[in-house]
XYZ file of C-alpha atoms in Angstrom:
582
model
C -0.568 0.237 0.040
C 1.415 3.257 -1.149
C 2.248 6.859 0.793
C 1.586 9.018 -2.124
C -1.942 9.940 -1.064
C -3.584 9.754 3.140
C -5.804 7.045 3.339
C -9.314 6.772 3.017
C -11.479 6.101 5.502
C -12.538 2.912 3.096
C -8.849 1.914 2.701
C -8.428 1.507 6.628
C -12.182 -0.404 6.422
C -10.845 -2.687 4.321
C -7.848 -3.094 6.016
C -9.178 -4.038 9.036
C -12.230 -6.199 7.053
C -9.077 -8.301 5.653
C -7.677 -8.854 9.008
C -10.718 -10.003 10.200
C -11.393 -12.664 7.437
C -8.009 -13.992 7.195
C -8.552 -14.139 11.591
C -11.552 -16.473 10.430
C -9.735 -18.797 7.489
C -6.676 -19.177 10.102
C -9.508 -20.757 13.135
C -8.736 -17.916 15.726
C -10.889 -17.281 18.417
C -14.497 -15.039 16.999
C -13.954 -12.721 19.668
C -10.906 -11.579 18.100
C -12.437 -11.617 14.772
C -15.528 -9.128 16.143
C -13.629 -6.252 17.635
C -11.887 -6.510 13.872
C -15.230 -5.961 12.307
C -16.647 -3.588 15.263
C -14.340 -1.604 14.440
C -14.866 -1.536 10.899
C -18.497 -1.157 10.900
C -17.481 2.311 13.666
C -15.112 3.669 11.285
C -17.702 2.681 7.622
C -20.297 4.668 9.544
C -17.890 7.782 10.795
C -19.403 10.951 9.274
C -15.360 11.974 8.685
C -12.062 11.988 7.697
C -9.804 9.478 10.075
C -7.201 10.685 8.154
C -7.923 14.119 10.351
C -9.192 12.205 12.920
C -5.705 10.780 13.315
C -3.628 14.090 12.852
C -5.658 15.116 16.007
C -5.037 12.207 18.580
C -8.747 11.254 18.615
C -9.474 8.003 17.134
C -9.835 6.528 20.694
C -13.432 8.521 19.571
C -14.634 5.764 17.535
C -16.794 3.540 19.304
C -15.361 -0.395 18.577
C -11.721 1.237 17.711
C -9.656 -0.258 20.632
C -5.599 0.716 21.352
C -4.768 -1.976 19.538
C -6.242 -0.940 16.720
C -5.787 2.254 16.927
C -1.760 1.311 17.448
C -2.421 -0.121 13.855
C -4.402 2.285 12.157
C -1.658 3.908 13.522
C 1.291 1.826 12.080
C -1.183 2.164 8.686
C -1.198 6.074 8.449
C 2.637 6.771 9.913
C 3.957 3.625 6.588
C 1.374 3.063 4.769
C 1.738 -0.243 5.895
C 0.914 -2.814 8.115
C 3.212 -4.621 9.854
C 0.318 -8.074 11.431
C -1.704 -7.863 8.390
C 1.794 -8.292 6.241
C 2.000 -11.340 8.482
C -1.293 -12.929 8.684
C -0.865 -13.270 4.951
C 2.388 -15.039 4.863
C 0.145 -18.194 6.779
C -2.735 -17.477 4.580
C -2.712 -15.105 1.218
C -4.803 -12.563 1.168
C -7.083 -13.194 -2.374
C -8.447 -15.890 -0.350
C -10.785 -13.310 1.515
C -12.540 -13.323 -2.129
C -13.121 -16.833 -1.890
C -15.373 -16.086 1.465
C -17.604 -14.510 -0.791
C -18.985 -17.633 -2.352
C -22.037 -19.354 -1.282
C -21.600 -21.965 1.275
C -17.720 -21.271 1.522
C -16.932 -20.616 4.603
C -13.840 -20.416 6.853
C -12.909 -23.790 7.064
C -13.649 -24.852 3.152
C -11.105 -21.882 2.340
C -8.538 -23.711 4.425
C -9.017 -26.663 3.430
C -8.940 -25.856 -0.438
C -5.751 -23.451 0.021
C -3.794 -25.785 2.813
C -5.250 -29.746 0.348
C -5.151 -27.796 -2.798
C -2.767 -24.741 -3.214
C -5.917 -23.565 -4.400
C -5.726 -19.186 -2.978
C -8.137 -17.341 -5.821
C -11.541 -17.468 -7.455
C -10.303 -18.045 -11.073
C -8.315 -21.211 -9.405
C -11.227 -22.752 -7.475
C -13.232 -22.720 -10.551
C -10.563 -24.478 -12.664
C -10.312 -26.820 -9.412
C -14.021 -27.326 -9.475
C -14.242 -27.622 -13.303
C -11.892 -30.512 -13.456
C -13.181 -32.331 -10.688
C -10.493 -31.571 -7.817
C -12.764 -30.776 -5.759
C -14.193 -33.808 -4.378
C -11.631 -35.502 -3.495
C -11.611 -33.484 -0.427
C -13.680 -34.204 3.248
C -16.826 -33.386 3.414
C -16.365 -31.848 -0.517
C -18.011 -33.787 -3.600
C -19.223 -33.659 -7.156
C -22.638 -31.982 -6.026
C -20.480 -29.172 -4.145
C -18.693 -28.358 -7.082
C -21.492 -27.628 -8.872
C -23.244 -25.117 -6.339
C -18.951 -23.938 -6.056
C -19.387 -23.457 -9.518
C -23.407 -22.051 -9.876
C -21.857 -19.328 -6.408
C -18.789 -18.138 -8.422
C -21.107 -17.658 -11.771
C -23.391 -15.844 -9.029
C -20.467 -13.661 -7.248
C -19.239 -12.389 -10.170
C -23.113 -11.205 -11.637
C -22.599 -8.607 -8.604
C -23.169 -4.881 -8.763
C -21.580 -2.118 -6.374
C -24.873 -1.412 -4.325
C -25.070 -1.057 -0.594
C -27.121 -1.850 1.949
C -30.012 0.496 2.768
C -29.071 -0.006 6.170
C -25.285 1.693 5.535
C -26.142 4.357 2.900
C -29.361 6.079 4.344
C -27.273 6.699 7.233
C -24.313 8.082 5.325
C -27.431 9.816 2.963
C -29.135 11.911 5.830
C -25.605 12.715 7.567
C -25.248 15.016 4.878
C -28.419 15.916 4.979
C -27.716 17.263 8.615
C -24.420 18.707 7.588
C -26.164 20.943 4.516
C -29.062 22.367 7.003
C -26.312 23.630 9.267
C -23.407 25.348 7.241
C -26.699 26.913 4.794
C -29.757 27.582 7.179
C -32.431 29.758 5.597
C -31.535 29.632 2.517
C -32.163 25.955 2.795
C -35.904 26.018 2.559
C -36.365 22.222 1.888
C -33.939 19.201 1.383
C -34.580 15.309 1.266
C -32.568 12.070 -0.281
C -34.898 10.797 -3.384
C -34.477 7.840 -5.766
C -34.968 4.567 -4.091
C -33.483 5.704 -0.846
C -36.520 7.156 -0.301
C -38.396 5.049 -1.584
C -36.388 2.358 1.200
C -34.846 -0.151 -1.524
C -32.799 -3.232 0.171
C -30.002 -2.061 -1.551
C -29.176 1.139 -3.571
C -26.546 2.372 -6.194
C -25.759 6.028 -6.002
C -27.032 8.210 -3.663
C -29.798 11.220 -4.535
C -30.281 14.016 -2.905
C -32.622 17.536 -3.510
C -32.656 20.127 -2.118
C -34.902 24.130 -2.479
C -32.976 26.923 -2.030
C -33.261 30.561 -2.344
C -29.621 30.270 -3.747
C -28.560 27.696 -5.441
C -25.103 28.620 -5.514
C -24.205 28.680 -1.590
C -25.759 25.251 -1.640
C -23.344 23.829 -4.109
C -20.615 25.357 -2.284
C -21.475 24.360 1.501
C -22.109 20.649 -0.078
C -19.046 20.789 -1.547
C -16.902 21.648 1.754
C -18.567 19.177 3.077
C -15.964 17.143 4.831
C -17.138 13.972 3.957
C -16.833 14.964 0.129
C -13.469 13.686 -1.096
C -13.906 14.098 -4.548
C -15.998 16.421 -6.936
C -16.430 14.777 -9.756
C -18.711 17.574 -11.586
C -20.232 21.065 -10.686
C -22.868 22.520 -12.282
C -26.218 24.636 -11.744
C -28.849 23.036 -10.388
C -26.471 19.491 -10.047
C -23.467 18.075 -8.406
C -21.718 14.913 -8.188
C -19.144 13.941 -5.073
C -17.792 11.060 -4.073
C -17.114 10.821 -0.436
C -14.428 9.861 1.843
C -16.677 6.275 1.978
C -16.621 5.671 -1.635
C -20.323 6.585 -1.647
C -21.514 8.945 -4.982
C -23.502 11.329 -4.208
C -25.728 13.761 -6.647
C -27.413 16.715 -5.714
C -30.216 18.824 -7.468
C -31.549 21.919 -6.632
C -34.235 23.966 -7.816
C -36.026 26.812 -6.820
C -38.453 26.518 -3.962
C -41.459 27.049 -5.794
C -40.234 23.943 -7.839
C -39.835 21.375 -4.610
C -43.235 19.622 -5.412
C -42.306 18.448 -9.006
C -38.747 17.804 -8.656
C -39.152 15.906 -5.522
C -41.623 13.583 -6.883
C -39.603 13.269 -10.242
C -36.097 12.279 -8.632
C -37.586 9.448 -6.158
C -38.990 7.697 -8.966
C -39.388 5.169 -9.548
C -38.806 4.899 -13.355
C -41.839 2.896 -14.175
C -44.346 5.452 -11.550
C -43.399 8.568 -13.308
C -43.790 7.224 -16.696
C -47.402 6.254 -15.644
C -48.014 9.861 -13.805
C -46.637 11.466 -17.110
C -49.490 9.214 -19.566
C -52.189 10.770 -16.722
C -50.530 14.479 -17.359
C -50.526 13.863 -21.118
C -54.203 12.559 -21.345
C -54.975 16.483 -19.059
C -53.433 18.230 -22.192
C -50.117 18.596 -19.564
C -46.780 17.486 -19.657
C -44.956 16.970 -16.162
C -41.583 17.644 -15.494
C -38.903 17.574 -12.795
C -39.411 21.392 -13.373
C -43.482 21.904 -13.731
C -46.550 20.982 -15.139
C -46.559 22.483 -18.991
C -49.866 23.164 -20.486
C -50.253 23.368 -24.353
C -50.236 26.456 -24.641
C -46.593 26.988 -22.982
C -47.607 28.260 -19.877
C -46.482 26.679 -16.144
C -48.353 25.291 -13.214
C -46.106 25.026 -10.665
C -45.844 22.902 -7.086
C -44.365 23.931 -4.277
C -45.489 20.476 -2.951
C -45.657 16.251 -4.024
C -49.562 17.086 -2.411
C -49.894 19.705 -5.301
C -48.591 17.377 -7.912
C -50.855 14.102 -7.236
C -54.014 16.318 -6.635
C -53.695 17.686 -9.968
C -53.353 14.174 -11.714
C -56.424 13.456 -9.695
C -55.222 11.431 -7.365
C -53.931 11.262 -3.626
C -50.555 11.516 -2.207
C -49.184 8.647 -2.927
C -46.122 6.964 0.005
C -43.024 6.650 -1.681
C -42.506 3.609 -0.420
C -45.031 2.273 -2.821
C -43.728 3.609 -5.764
C -42.399 0.792 -8.116
C -45.989 1.259 -10.714
C -47.571 -2.178 -8.645
C -50.709 -1.104 -8.634
C -50.381 1.886 -6.512
C -52.085 4.905 -9.165
C -55.076 1.992 -10.116
C -55.498 1.307 -5.812
C -55.002 5.462 -5.447
C -57.538 6.176 -8.148
C -60.235 4.320 -6.366
C -59.192 5.341 -2.912
C -58.261 1.474 -2.006
C -53.961 2.976 -1.123
C -53.405 0.716 1.988
C -53.270 2.656 5.007
C -49.374 2.214 5.571
C -47.976 0.378 8.422
C -46.087 2.493 11.221
C -42.576 3.048 12.907
C -44.900 4.114 16.227
C -47.000 0.861 15.751
C -45.193 -1.699 16.645
C -45.630 -3.394 20.641
C -42.688 -5.782 20.211
C -40.304 -7.209 19.513
C -40.285 -11.101 19.268
C -36.335 -12.303 17.504
C -32.863 -10.775 19.635
C -30.173 -12.817 21.538
C -28.033 -12.357 24.201
C -24.548 -13.687 25.584
C -25.654 -17.427 25.717
C -25.614 -17.540 22.195
C -23.699 -14.847 19.091
C -25.146 -11.477 21.282
C -23.218 -9.193 23.019
C -24.891 -8.348 26.017
C -26.389 -10.056 28.638
C -29.646 -11.372 29.099
C -30.615 -8.886 31.925
C -29.044 -5.656 29.409
C -31.024 -6.776 26.972
C -34.151 -6.983 28.471
C -33.821 -3.260 30.082
C -32.829 -1.855 26.670
C -36.247 -3.401 25.493
C -38.161 -1.676 28.765
C -35.964 1.590 27.448
C -37.847 1.655 24.262
C -41.377 1.292 25.732
C -42.095 -2.454 24.233
C -44.846 -4.392 26.084
C -42.827 -7.905 25.155
C -40.196 -9.479 23.935
C -39.041 -13.164 23.152
C -35.853 -14.107 24.103
C -34.741 -16.607 21.253
C -31.261 -17.340 21.065
C -29.399 -20.458 18.955
C -30.523 -23.715 19.328
C -27.846 -26.519 20.004
C -26.711 -27.586 16.523
C -25.327 -24.009 15.360
C -21.935 -24.644 17.410
C -20.420 -21.974 15.456
C -22.718 -19.454 17.400
C -22.553 -20.868 20.845
C -25.971 -22.733 20.406
C -27.886 -23.702 23.917
C -28.151 -27.123 24.295
C -30.722 -28.225 26.029
C -29.901 -27.906 29.628
C -28.028 -24.392 28.929
C -31.338 -23.147 27.503
C -33.531 -24.715 30.087
C -31.373 -22.858 32.584
C -31.946 -20.040 30.699
C -36.043 -20.416 30.803
C -35.188 -19.803 34.987
C -33.178 -16.647 34.647
C -36.251 -15.284 32.381
C -38.525 -16.093 35.144
C -36.539 -14.190 37.479
C -36.445 -11.349 35.337
C -40.582 -11.715 34.916
C -41.112 -11.475 38.069
C -39.112 -8.170 39.101
C -40.284 -6.885 35.763
C -43.765 -7.057 35.872
C -44.585 -4.420 33.357
C -43.291 -5.573 30.312
C -43.935 -10.092 28.762
C -40.649 -11.149 28.913
C -40.915 -14.655 26.877
C -38.712 -17.524 26.600
C -38.042 -18.663 23.727
C -35.240 -20.434 20.720
C -34.577 -19.868 17.165
C -34.669 -23.386 16.283
C -31.842 -24.544 13.317
C -34.118 -26.763 10.721
C -31.897 -29.245 10.320
C -30.905 -30.159 6.573
C -32.854 -32.888 6.843
C -36.133 -30.853 8.206
C -35.858 -31.785 11.805
C -35.849 -29.429 14.542
C -32.680 -29.056 16.259
C -34.441 -29.680 19.351
C -37.305 -32.365 20.404
C -41.103 -31.530 20.507
C -40.951 -32.396 24.321
C -38.346 -29.604 24.335
C -39.832 -26.919 21.636
C -43.294 -27.377 23.982
C -41.672 -25.875 26.818
C -40.920 -22.693 25.641
C -43.166 -19.854 25.146
C -42.492 -18.842 21.590
C -40.526 -21.063 18.532
C -39.245 -19.458 16.008
C -37.494 -22.159 13.637
C -35.089 -20.969 11.203
C -32.882 -21.277 7.922
C -29.012 -21.132 8.087
C -27.882 -23.896 6.612
C -27.655 -26.689 3.697
C -29.392 -23.870 2.006
C -28.595 -24.433 -1.475
C -30.573 -27.473 -1.377
C -32.557 -27.989 -4.620
C -35.855 -26.405 -4.781
C -38.063 -29.310 -3.654
C -35.859 -30.488 -0.957
C -35.417 -26.887 1.209
C -39.628 -26.095 -0.093
C -40.626 -29.704 1.598
C -37.767 -28.588 4.614
C -39.275 -25.076 5.400
C -42.763 -27.039 5.365
C -42.146 -29.384 7.774
C -41.994 -26.752 10.317
C -44.340 -24.743 9.279
C -46.664 -28.023 9.550
C -44.889 -28.555 13.978
C -47.827 -27.267 15.758
C -44.330 -25.775 18.405
C -43.518 -23.831 15.698
C -44.975 -20.251 15.951
C -43.332 -18.022 13.994
C -40.567 -19.037 11.196
C -37.427 -16.606 10.569
C -36.171 -14.945 8.128
C -37.982 -17.449 5.836
C -34.848 -17.644 2.241
C -32.343 -17.338 4.682
C -30.710 -14.518 1.887
C -28.360 -12.462 2.813
C -28.423 -9.191 0.694
C -25.091 -8.752 -0.766
C -23.236 -11.474 0.243
C -25.829 -14.513 -0.251
C -28.720 -15.686 -2.475
C -31.460 -16.456 -0.427
C -33.022 -20.477 -0.458
C -34.315 -21.584 -3.939
C -38.280 -21.789 -2.277
C -41.728 -22.599 -4.630
C -42.661 -19.454 -2.062
C -46.360 -20.002 -3.337
C -46.338 -23.027 -2.044
C -44.318 -21.950 1.573
C -47.015 -18.889 1.662
C -50.345 -20.816 1.196
C -49.112 -23.564 4.313
C -48.180 -20.771 6.462
C -51.140 -19.628 5.791
C -53.139 -22.735 6.463
C -51.586 -23.498 9.593
C -51.885 -19.845 11.865
C -47.260 -19.480 11.029
C -46.171 -16.879 11.517
C -43.551 -15.287 8.426
C -41.162 -12.824 9.612
C -40.237 -10.347 8.411
C -36.240 -9.872 9.858
C -35.496 -5.889 10.450
C -31.614 -6.259 10.264
C -30.458 -4.893 7.259
C -27.862 -7.653 5.976
C -31.854 -9.424 5.225
C -35.482 -7.598 4.938
C -35.949 -11.344 4.890
C -39.795 -11.352 3.633
C -38.969 -9.220 0.432
C -41.226 -7.176 -0.310
C -42.793 -8.693 -3.107
C -43.910 -11.789 -1.110
C -44.847 -9.443 1.941
C -47.087 -8.754 -0.247
C -48.719 -12.080 -1.414
C -47.990 -13.482 2.052
C -50.772 -10.923 3.127
C -53.013 -11.592 -0.441
C -52.838 -15.285 1.053
C -54.046 -14.120 4.556
C -50.284 -15.130 5.693
C -49.313 -12.900 9.842
C -46.263 -11.084 9.817
C -43.489 -10.665 12.846
C -40.874 -7.908 12.188
C -38.472 -8.290 13.960
C -34.434 -6.872 14.606
C -32.965 -10.097 15.130
C -30.653 -8.216 18.220
C -27.723 -9.087 18.901
C -27.422 -5.627 21.159
C -29.623 -2.759 21.872
C -27.832 -0.723 19.712
C -29.809 -3.081 16.771
C -32.995 -2.308 17.842
C -32.869 1.021 15.975
C -32.810 -1.604 12.946
C -36.340 -1.598 13.316
C -37.335 0.919 11.121
C -35.771 -0.675 7.547
C -37.777 -3.152 8.708
C -41.700 -1.135 8.462
C -39.690 0.331 5.327
C -40.070 -3.021 3.307
C -43.231 -3.847 4.738
C -44.706 -0.519 3.819
C -43.685 -1.744 0.650
C -45.252 -5.136 0.316
C -48.324 -2.652 1.199
C -48.811 -3.623 4.952
C -50.738 -2.122 7.394
C -50.437 -2.358 10.867
C -53.427 -5.585 11.190
C -50.760 -7.586 8.903
C -48.292 -7.252 11.538
C -48.418 -9.700 14.512
C -46.695 -7.668 16.838
C -48.594 -4.386 16.519
C -51.549 -6.058 19.135
C -51.667 -4.054 22.587
C -50.165 -6.829 24.953
C -53.458 -8.292 26.525
C -54.610 -8.820 22.721
C -50.947 -11.045 21.709
C -51.034 -12.381 25.144
C -54.608 -13.316 23.604
C -53.207 -14.852 20.408
C -49.783 -16.812 22.310
C -52.719 -18.643 24.722
C -54.642 -19.673 21.224
C -50.722 -20.674 19.294
C -49.890 -22.678 22.932
C -53.528 -24.267 23.622
C -53.308 -25.573 19.621
């Protein structure tokens, strides 16, 4: 790594993530790995230039950056390289990290491939799989080779998108900074594009502003500390690259044109095409600037509501603007009354240090109480997931006693003892039925063998749905956005079975999952399924991710009545009693 320019935030994040990945391949202690991952996450979300913080001697102000990691960052900035990383690379080449992105190829398998076949790159892995060399290794076979080839192909087709949970905080930080820098000359500002529609992954970021002095806003924008490079600058549009590597477009219009600009730059393209068709039918042309009449005169709109009213429509929430029937529903007065964050009364999926959580049982409970939840479920992993310290039956029963004691202490909130139970590769559950019967609530989830053929993995999930002790199916497809596709499920069959059995389907709000997809949320609602929006929290900070799940539910046209954990405690307990009575 050269020293011709100061290292950017993204450079340092990449180094820390590479260290964490190489430690995984090496088989190091998971807490050591987590330390590097957390430091990388903290810097990745940092709004300021890390190099400046280093110069000011303020690295210790960054959450998650302890003394040891701060010393490594200091070495990076002083010398342009890191001896610790170089030592790791002598054991395990850095090119092995790319192999971790291949679906179903975890650290242990990568280590095996390197140690036994000398494979160090994606190209070498592909060649070995095509030549049938993988099947000579223990735990590999012809099917494994086929899955590896399929995974490599999918990996090479991925785009440079960013998770909503990463992009939105960065964009909102820019919005806040611009408001602070410009003051009253900035009349309106908001995110646009897929960010405002809250899509699960984002390409470039769009900001839309209305101001009395566009030039002042542009000057303030390019001077923000988050900005690394100015890519293009004009009178009404500027494009920059942030220290994080993200590219951001800012468009500025006059305040009287705000409504049409915000609507246009929110999209989607298909939605906007439909609106332009409605405008043409009335003798109008619609652009980001105004409605233009046939005589050339303009009709300006200061709000989005005016834009839609001009077309004879009520305002349509951004999450619905995908041309999925929202315009027809608006014309007929049938737009849904969408769920809001305030509707959520509890969280039914969270982890503690008993498995792979980062806080104790008491800390998670107290964090949930501080949020005003009426009820929660503690759902640590089951025993077969050894990598995340899954609970044996004995540990599970001991945890139940601890939860009952906390429930006696905190009677203002219902604390349920549950578990996230693995649906094993053969379709059986990780605990026997008699143990499941002891739990207040059971979540069954797929984490492994996701690449099974469609019929096999579908039948596997169906067995869990139809088990009378299973209440909720967690993150149903098992996908990890931008990293791993979900299982190839026959979702029509799955949704119908869930509706028939009354088994709840989770919309997992973790930004890397957001599973169910909004397409299936809407289909599930049509079939009569009940949805639960849970955070899968491993720390109380993760409770903030609930908003991402709510936004995806809104994109799936969900109302509060479609979501289990919008119910008041009494109504929720009635549902639970009915489930437990089966």
